[in-house]
PDB file of C-alpha atoms in Angstrom:
ATOM      1  CA  MET A   1     100.100 108.369  70.650  1.00 51.00           C
ATOM      2  CA  THR A   2      97.894 105.736  70.390  1.00 57.00           C
ATOM      3  CA  THR A   3      98.082 102.190  71.738  1.00 61.00           C
ATOM      4  CA  SER A   4      96.225  99.012  72.425  1.00 66.00           C
ATOM      5  CA  LEU A   5      95.013  98.010  75.191  1.00 64.00           C
ATOM      6  CA  GLU A   6      97.036  94.779  74.846  1.00 69.00           C
ATOM      7  CA  SER A   7     100.404  96.613  74.235  1.00 67.00           C
ATOM      8  CA  PHE A   8      99.773  99.177  77.493  1.00 67.00           C
ATOM      9  CA  PHE A   9      99.057  96.539  79.609  1.00 59.00           C
ATOM     10  CA  ALA A  10     102.331  94.550  78.673  1.00 68.00           C
ATOM     11  CA  THR A  11     104.340  98.371  78.863  1.00 58.00           C
ATOM     12  CA  MET A  12     103.118  98.621  82.668  1.00 60.00           C
ATOM     13  CA  GLY A  13     103.218  95.133  83.818  1.00 67.00           C
ATOM     14  CA  ALA A  14     107.007  95.518  82.748  1.00 69.00           C
ATOM     15  CA  LEU A  15     107.386  98.701  84.459  1.00 59.00           C
ATOM     16  CA  MET A  16     105.836  96.900  87.321  1.00 63.00           C
ATOM     17  CA  GLU A  17     107.948  94.342  87.256  1.00 64.00           C
ATOM     18  CA  GLY A  18     111.099  96.295  86.784  1.00 64.00           C
ATOM     19  CA  SER A  19     112.327  95.420  83.514  1.00 69.00           C
ATOM     20  CA  ILE A  20     112.177  98.714  81.756  1.00 66.00           C
ATOM     21  CA  SER A  21     112.360 102.462  83.350  1.00 72.00           C
ATOM     22  CA  ALA A  22     109.835 104.869  83.405  1.00 61.00           C
ATOM     23  CA  GLU A  23     111.293 106.636  80.677  1.00 78.00           C
ATOM     24  CA  GLN A  24     111.336 103.446  78.250  1.00 77.00           C
ATOM     25  CA  CYS A  25     107.558 102.959  79.518  1.00 63.00           C
ATOM     26  CA  GLU A  26     106.701 106.923  78.481  1.00 65.00           C
ATOM     27  CA  ALA A  27     108.869 106.104  75.232  1.00 75.00           C
ATOM     28  CA  ARG A  28     106.291 103.399  74.358  1.00 75.00           C
ATOM     29  CA  LEU A  29     102.803 104.827  75.939  1.00 63.00           C
ATOM     30  CA  GLY A  30     103.482 108.269  75.526  1.00 75.00           C
ATOM     31  CA  PRO A  31     104.155 111.007  78.462  1.00 76.00           C
ATOM     32  CA  SER A  32     102.413 110.465  81.749  1.00 76.00           C
ATOM     33  CA  ALA A  33     100.196 113.148  82.957  1.00 69.00           C
ATOM     34  CA  SER A  34     101.399 112.760  86.570  1.00 69.00           C
ATOM     35  CA  GLY A  35     104.915 113.366  85.279  1.00 72.00           C
ATOM     36  CA  THR A  36     108.113 110.977  85.172  1.00 69.00           C
ATOM     37  CA  ALA A  37     109.395 111.139  88.765  1.00 63.00           C
ATOM     38  CA  ARG A  38     105.473 109.894  89.565  1.00 60.00           C
ATOM     39  CA  LEU A  39     105.400 107.330  87.416  1.00 55.00           C
ATOM     40  CA  ALA A  40     108.673 105.846  88.402  1.00 56.00           C
ATOM     41  CA  LEU A  41     107.138 105.371  92.014  1.00 52.00           C
ATOM     42  CA  TYR A  42     105.194 102.756  91.127  1.00 60.00           C
ATOM     43  CA  PRO A  43     107.280  99.993  90.740  1.00 63.00           C
ATOM     44  CA  ARG A  44     108.764 100.771  94.473  1.00 60.00           C
ATOM     45  CA  LEU A  45     105.214 100.925  95.743  1.00 56.00           C
ATOM     46  CA  ILE A  46     104.230  97.754  94.233  1.00 63.00           C
ATOM     47  CA  ALA A  47     107.523  96.314  95.647  1.00 66.00           C
ATOM     48  CA  ARG A  48     107.060  97.630  99.247  1.00 65.00           C
ATOM     49  CA  GLN A  49     103.652  96.311  99.324  1.00 70.00           C
ATOM     50  CA  ALA A  50     104.886  92.835  98.160  1.00 75.00           C
ATOM     51  CA  THR A  51     107.653  93.015 101.033  1.00 83.00           C
ATOM     52  CA  SER A  52     104.790  93.915 103.310  1.00 85.00           C
ATOM     53  CA  ALA A  53     102.719  91.073 102.242  1.00 85.00           C
ATOM     54  CA  LEU A  54     105.636  88.472 102.886  1.00 91.00           C
ATOM     55  CA  ASP A  55     106.218  90.038 106.338  1.00 93.00           C
ATOM     56  CA  ALA A  56     102.556  89.593 106.915  1.00 92.00           C
ATOM     57  CA  MET A  57     102.036  86.133 106.037  1.00 93.00           C
ATOM     58  CA  PHE A  58     105.389  84.492 106.836  1.00 96.00           C
ATOM     59  CA  ALA A  59     105.471  86.922 110.409  1.00 96.00           C
ATOM     60  CA  ALA A  60     107.025  83.880 112.409  1.00 98.00           C
ATOM     61  CA  ALA A  61     109.385  83.387 109.445  1.00 98.00           C
ATOM     62  CA  ARG A  62     110.614  86.748 109.675  1.00 97.00           C
ATOM     63  CA  ILE A  63     111.030  86.766 113.226  1.00 98.00           C
ATOM     64  CA  ALA A  64     113.368  83.838 113.092  1.00 98.00           C
ATOM     65  CA  GLY A  65     114.941  84.801 109.677  1.00 98.00           C
ATOM     66  CA  LEU A  66     116.237  87.822 111.703  1.00 97.00           C
ATOM     67  CA  ALA A  67     117.327  86.033 114.768  1.00 98.00           C
ATOM     68  CA  TRP A  68     119.514  84.050 112.448  1.00 98.00           C
ATOM     69  CA  ASP A  69     120.998  86.703 109.814  1.00 98.00           C
ATOM     70  CA  ALA A  70     119.166  90.007 109.225  1.00 97.00           C
ATOM     71  CA  ASP A  71     120.760  90.747 106.008  1.00 97.00           C
ATOM     72  CA  GLY A  72     120.865  86.986 104.488  1.00 97.00           C
ATOM     73  CA  TYR A  73     116.911  86.777 105.508  1.00 97.00           C
ATOM     74  CA  ARG A  74     116.399  90.276 104.074  1.00 95.00           C
ATOM     75  CA  ALA A  75     118.362  89.303 101.055  1.00 96.00           C
ATOM     76  CA  LEU A  76     116.354  85.905 100.089  1.00 97.00           C
ATOM     77  CA  GLN A  77     112.801  88.479 100.414  1.00 94.00           C
ATOM     78  CA  ALA A  78     114.642  90.600  97.737  1.00 92.00           C
ATOM     79  CA  GLY A  79     115.756  87.357  95.578  1.00 94.00           C
ATOM     80  CA  TYR A  80     112.390  86.285  95.984  1.00 93.00           C
ATOM     81  CA  LEU A  81     109.990  88.928  94.800  1.00 88.00           C
ATOM     82  CA  ALA A  82     113.076  89.597  91.923  1.00 85.00           C
ATOM     83  CA  ALA A  83     112.620  86.216  90.542  1.00 88.00           C
ATOM     84  CA  HIS A  84     108.553  86.104  91.223  1.00 83.00           C
ATOM     85  CA  PRO A  85     107.491  89.445  90.298  1.00 76.00           C
ATOM     86  CA  PRO A  86     104.351  90.314  91.435  1.00 69.00           C
ATOM     87  CA  ARG A  87     101.410  89.264  88.693  1.00 63.00           C
ATOM     88  CA  SER A  88      98.322  89.141  91.190  1.00 56.00           C
ATOM     89  CA  TRP A  89      96.096  91.502  92.425  1.00 55.00           C
ATOM     90  CA  SER A  90      96.179  89.109  95.750  1.00 63.00           C
ATOM     91  CA  PRO A  91      99.217  89.410  98.114  1.00 61.00           C
ATOM     92  CA  SER A  92      98.704  86.197  99.343  1.00 66.00           C
ATOM     93  CA  GLU A  93      99.183  84.635  95.771  1.00 72.00           C
ATOM     94  CA  VAL A  94     102.498  86.903  95.058  1.00 73.00           C
ATOM     95  CA  VAL A  95     104.373  85.325  98.008  1.00 81.00           C
ATOM     96  CA  VAL A  96     102.579  81.982  98.356  1.00 84.00           C
ATOM     97  CA  GLY A  97     106.012  80.249  96.787  1.00 92.00           C
ATOM     98  CA  PHE A  98     108.430  82.107  99.058  1.00 95.00           C
ATOM     99  CA  ALA A  99     108.794  78.923 101.537  1.00 96.00           C
ATOM    100  CA  ASP A 100     109.814  76.986  98.461  1.00 96.00           C
ATOM    101  CA  TYR A 101     112.268  79.385  97.349  1.00 97.00           C
ATOM    102  CA  LEU A 102     113.681  79.745 100.840  1.00 97.00           C
ATOM    103  CA  GLU A 103     114.315  75.827 101.041  1.00 97.00           C
ATOM    104  CA  ALA A 104     115.708  76.079  97.544  1.00 97.00           C
ATOM    105  CA  HIS A 105     118.543  78.770  98.712  1.00 97.00           C
ATOM    106  CA  GLY A 106     119.743  77.031 101.782  1.00 96.00           C
ATOM    107  CA  ALA A 107     117.692  78.888 104.510  1.00 98.00           C
ATOM    108  CA  PRO A 108     118.017  77.209 108.045  1.00 98.00           C
ATOM    109  CA  ARG A 109     115.320  74.248 108.028  1.00 98.00           C
ATOM    110  CA  ASP A 110     113.269  75.776 111.446  1.00 98.00           C
ATOM    111  CA  ILE A 111     112.783  79.063 108.899  1.00 98.00           C
ATOM    112  CA  VAL A 112     111.871  77.070 105.823  1.00 98.00           C
ATOM    113  CA  GLU A 113     109.050  74.949 108.192  1.00 98.00           C
ATOM    114  CA  LEU A 114     107.778  78.033 109.838  1.00 98.00           C
ATOM    115  CA  ALA A 115     106.933  79.506 106.202  1.00 97.00           C
ATOM    116  CA  ASP A 116     106.015  76.343 105.055  1.00 97.00           C
ATOM    117  CA  TYR A 117     103.407  76.267 108.141  1.00 98.00           C
ATOM    118  CA  ALA A 118     102.196  79.706 107.431  1.00 97.00           C
ATOM    119  CA  ARG A 119     101.506  78.661 103.726  1.00 95.00           C
ATOM    120  CA  VAL A 120      99.712  75.252 105.075  1.00 96.00           C
ATOM    121  CA  CYS A 121      97.296  77.043 107.299  1.00 96.00           C
ATOM    122  CA  ARG A 122      96.421  79.357 104.302  1.00 94.00           C
ATOM    123  CA  GLN A 123      95.679  76.578 102.112  1.00 93.00           C
ATOM    124  CA  VAL A 124      93.907  74.447 104.349  1.00 95.00           C
ATOM    125  CA  LEU A 125      91.395  77.840 105.443  1.00 94.00           C
ATOM    126  CA  ALA A 126      90.646  78.275 101.711  1.00 92.00           C
ATOM    127  CA  ALA A 127      89.940  74.895 100.551  1.00 92.00           C
ATOM    128  CA  PRO A 128      86.725  74.169  99.602  1.00 90.00           C
ATOM    129  CA  ALA A 129      84.474  72.085 101.955  1.00 85.00           C
ATOM    130  CA  SER A 130      84.841  68.031 101.690  1.00 86.00           C
ATOM    131  CA  ASP A 131      83.046  65.351 103.270  1.00 85.00           C
ATOM    132  CA  GLY A 132      86.443  63.541 102.853  1.00 87.00           C
ATOM    133  CA  THR A 133      89.882  64.549 103.529  1.00 93.00           C
ATOM    134  CA  ALA A 134      90.462  67.018 100.714  1.00 91.00           C
ATOM    135  CA  GLY A 135      91.566  70.124 102.305  1.00 92.00           C
ATOM    136  CA  LEU A 136      92.831  68.377 105.172  1.00 96.00           C
ATOM    137  CA  ALA A 137      96.936  68.777 105.875  1.00 97.00           C
ATOM    138  CA  VAL A 138      99.070  66.043 107.603  1.00 97.00           C
ATOM    139  CA  VAL A 139     102.873  67.887 108.018  1.00 98.00           C
ATOM    140  CA  HIS A 140     105.550  66.586 109.844  1.00 98.00           C
ATOM    141  CA  TYR A 141     108.269  69.305 111.399  1.00 98.00           C
ATOM    142  CA  GLN A 142     111.116  69.014 113.478  1.00 98.00           C
ATOM    143  CA  HIS A 143     110.872  72.126 115.335  1.00 98.00           C
ATOM    144  CA  ALA A 144     107.700  73.679 117.264  1.00 98.00           C
ATOM    145  CA  VAL A 145     106.617  75.620 114.506  1.00 98.00           C
ATOM    146  CA  ARG A 146     102.976  76.373 115.323  1.00 98.00           C
ATOM    147  CA  GLU A 147     103.697  77.096 119.107  1.00 97.00           C
ATOM    148  CA  PHE A 148     106.436  79.479 117.886  1.00 98.00           C
ATOM    149  CA  ALA A 149     103.611  80.959 115.350  1.00 98.00           C
ATOM    150  CA  LEU A 150     100.874  81.563 118.040  1.00 97.00           C
ATOM    151  CA  GLY A 151     103.639  83.000 120.096  1.00 98.00           C
ATOM    152  CA  ILE A 152     104.650  85.665 118.093  1.00 97.00           C
ATOM    153  CA  LYS A 153     100.683  86.223 116.974  1.00 95.00           C
ATOM    154  CA  ALA A 154     100.171  86.901 120.565  1.00 96.00           C
ATOM    155  CA  GLY A 155     102.555  89.198 121.269  1.00 96.00           C
ATOM    156  CA  SER A 156     104.641  86.627 123.386  1.00 97.00           C
ATOM    157  CA  ILE A 157     106.817  85.948 121.463  1.00 96.00           C
ATOM    158  CA  ALA A 158     108.809  89.184 119.835  1.00 96.00           C
ATOM    159  CA  GLU A 159     111.982  87.321 118.966  1.00 96.00           C
ATOM    160  CA  GLY A 160     114.207  83.901 118.669  1.00 98.00           C
ATOM    161  CA  ARG A 161     113.875  80.977 116.944  1.00 98.00           C
ATOM    162  CA  PRO A 162     111.608  77.803 117.284  1.00 98.00           C
ATOM    163  CA  ALA A 163     112.820  74.738 119.401  1.00 98.00           C
ATOM    164  CA  ALA A 164     114.064  71.562 118.072  1.00 98.00           C
ATOM    165  CA  ARG A 165     110.783  69.415 118.904  1.00 97.00           C
ATOM    166  CA  PRO A 166     109.642  67.013 115.872  1.00 97.00           C
ATOM    167  CA  THR A 167     106.033  67.335 115.761  1.00 96.00           C
ATOM    168  CA  THR A 168     103.211  65.795 113.257  1.00 97.00           C
ATOM    169  CA  TRP A 169      99.831  67.921 112.812  1.00 98.00           C
ATOM    170  CA  ILE A 170      96.493  67.201 111.294  1.00 97.00           C
ATOM    171  CA  LEU A 171      95.770  70.846 109.921  1.00 98.00           C
ATOM    172  CA  GLY A 172      91.972  71.466 108.887  1.00 96.00           C
ATOM    173  CA  ARG A 173      89.095  73.724 109.116  1.00 95.00           C
ATOM    174  CA  HIS A 174      86.200  73.537 111.565  1.00 95.00           C
ATOM    175  CA  ARG A 175      83.257  72.513 109.835  1.00 92.00           C
ATOM    176  CA  GLU A 176      81.107  75.179 111.387  1.00 92.00           C
ATOM    177  CA  THR A 177      83.277  77.595 112.799  1.00 94.00           C
ATOM    178  CA  GLN A 178      85.856  77.806 109.932  1.00 93.00           C
ATOM    179  CA  ARG A 179      88.303  78.164 112.163  1.00 95.00           C
ATOM    180  CA  LEU A 180      91.890  76.457 111.889  1.00 97.00           C
ATOM    181  CA  VAL A 181      91.818  73.145 113.877  1.00 97.00           C
ATOM    182  CA  ALA A 182      95.265  71.672 114.868  1.00 97.00           C
ATOM    183  CA  VAL A 183      95.202  67.828 116.397  1.00 96.00           C
ATOM    184  CA  THR A 184      98.750  65.947 117.140  1.00 96.00           C
ATOM    185  CA  PRO A 185      97.279  62.602 115.842  1.00 96.00           C
ATOM    186  CA  SER A 186      97.876  58.935 116.878  1.00 95.00           C
ATOM    187  CA  VAL A 187      98.740  56.060 114.468  1.00 95.00           C
ATOM    188  CA  PRO A 188      95.088  55.267 114.521  1.00 96.00           C
ATOM    189  CA  ALA A 189      93.875  58.562 113.461  1.00 96.00           C
ATOM    190  CA  LEU A 190      96.397  58.379 110.934  1.00 96.00           C
ATOM    191  CA  VAL A 191      95.131  54.897 109.535  1.00 94.00           C
ATOM    192  CA  ALA A 192      91.780  56.479 109.699  1.00 95.00           C
ATOM    193  CA  LEU A 193      92.877  59.101 107.227  1.00 95.00           C
ATOM    194  CA  GLN A 194      94.481  56.949 104.892  1.00 94.00           C
ATOM    195  CA  VAL A 195      91.447  54.679 104.923  1.00 93.00           C
ATOM    196  CA  LEU A 196      88.949  57.459 104.154  1.00 93.00           C
ATOM    197  CA  THR A 197      91.591  58.763 101.538  1.00 92.00           C
ATOM    198  CA  ASP A 198      91.954  55.362  99.888  1.00 90.00           C
ATOM    199  CA  GLY A 199      88.386  54.168 100.257  1.00 90.00           C
ATOM    200  CA  THR A 200      89.628  50.774 101.380  1.00 90.00           C
ATOM    201  CA  TRP A 201      91.424  48.911 104.340  1.00 87.00           C
ATOM    202  CA  SER A 202      94.641  47.871 102.244  1.00 81.00           C
ATOM    203  CA  GLY A 203      97.141  45.677 103.880  1.00 78.00           C
ATOM    204  CA  GLY A 204      99.972  48.093 103.675  1.00 84.00           C
ATOM    205  CA  LEU A 205      98.408  50.073 106.681  1.00 85.00           C
ATOM    206  CA  PRO A 206      99.728  49.759 110.163  1.00 87.00           C
ATOM    207  CA  ALA A 207      99.188  47.087 112.466  1.00 87.00           C
ATOM    208  CA  VAL A 208      96.469  48.822 114.712  1.00 91.00           C
ATOM    209  CA  GLU A 209      93.038  47.744 116.607  1.00 92.00           C
ATOM    210  CA  ARG A 210      90.309  48.838 113.900  1.00 92.00           C
ATOM    211  CA  SER A 211      88.174  49.954 117.099  1.00 93.00           C
ATOM    212  CA  HIS A 212      90.827  52.446 117.687  1.00 95.00           C
ATOM    213  CA  VAL A 213      90.446  53.541 114.351  1.00 94.00           C
ATOM    214  CA  ARG A 214      86.999  54.234 114.581  1.00 94.00           C
ATOM    215  CA  LEU A 215      87.507  56.081 117.897  1.00 95.00           C
ATOM    216  CA  GLU A 216      89.904  57.996 116.277  1.00 96.00           C
ATOM    217  CA  ALA A 217      87.563  59.267 113.555  1.00 95.00           C
ATOM    218  CA  ALA A 218      84.877  60.103 115.988  1.00 95.00           C
ATOM    219  CA  ALA A 219      87.156  62.191 117.450  1.00 96.00           C
ATOM    220  CA  LEU A 220      88.378  63.796 114.640  1.00 96.00           C
ATOM    221  CA  VAL A 221      84.682  64.679 113.663  1.00 95.00           C
ATOM    222  CA  ARG A 222      83.875  65.806 117.227  1.00 96.00           C
ATOM    223  CA  LEU A 223      86.955  68.346 116.574  1.00 96.00           C
ATOM    224  CA  GLY A 224      85.139  69.374 113.563  1.00 94.00           C
ATOM    225  CA  VAL A 225      87.960  68.585 111.087  1.00 92.00           C
ATOM    226  CA  LEU A 226      85.943  65.324 109.463  1.00 94.00           C
ATOM    227  CA  ALA A 227      81.788  65.088 108.323  1.00 93.00           C
ATOM    228  CA  PRO A 228      79.369  62.470 110.211  1.00 93.00           C
ATOM    229  CA  THR A 229      79.515  60.715 106.599  1.00 93.00           C
ATOM    230  CA  ALA A 230      83.326  60.076 106.929  1.00 92.00           C
ATOM    231  CA  GLN A 231      83.244  58.159 110.256  1.00 89.00           C
ATOM    232  CA  THR A 232      80.104  56.299 108.781  1.00 92.00           C
ATOM    233  CA  LEU A 233      82.503  55.036 105.755  1.00 91.00           C
ATOM    234  CA  VAL A 234      85.452  54.456 108.467  1.00 91.00           C
ATOM    235  CA  ASP A 235      83.238  52.353 110.536  1.00 90.00           C
ATOM    236  CA  GLU A 236      81.616  50.219 107.297  1.00 90.00           C
ATOM    237  CA  LEU A 237      85.360  49.700 106.157  1.00 87.00           C
ATOM    238  CA  ALA A 238      86.150  48.452 109.666  1.00 82.00           C
ATOM    239  CA  CYS A 239      83.971  46.008 109.796  1.00 81.00           C
ATOM    240  CA  ASP A 240      84.579  44.310 106.246  1.00 67.00           C
TER     241      ASP A 240
END
């Protein structure tokens, strides 16, 4: 039996996502050299790898999810993978939409926030370098998700859920070390980011001392979050 590459990849894709059986795959492509039983194992391996990717990227959300409802959380994982079968070589690309899925399917707020925090950290660390605010993220959570996630990573937390503690974060990648930088910002710091994003000092900004905004911009430069050129722009705009 001969088949085109297009037909081969389409059929194997259907097998991997579970929409056809190994027998149906062989009916289209011919007998597998390793046998039908072994062929049928591949979709299970793919599903197992995708679940492992979910567990790894959203480790803190998993711990909190199991503390909330172990069966319910596993059902959400299975439902997500069924709705979004792996179509990328990159595990992180396969699971990046999990936070949105959790929110859409009624997961508790703290678990959604833990998943969102993991996703935003990944996006910030993968963002191209920029002299402005591109690649930075400003997020607000109702729970202590960063502290909980760090505790999971360090091994000091093995179970439970994050405390209710509203916090705003600026998340960015250090311009030299490439590590994640997390800053709890003041209002002037947030104004500095807005001024940089807009390229102007608009009338809708909070009423803060411009000197404080300049100081906060300088602090963000020292923390490696902003480029020196960003501080120069803030200084110029603050003097207008």
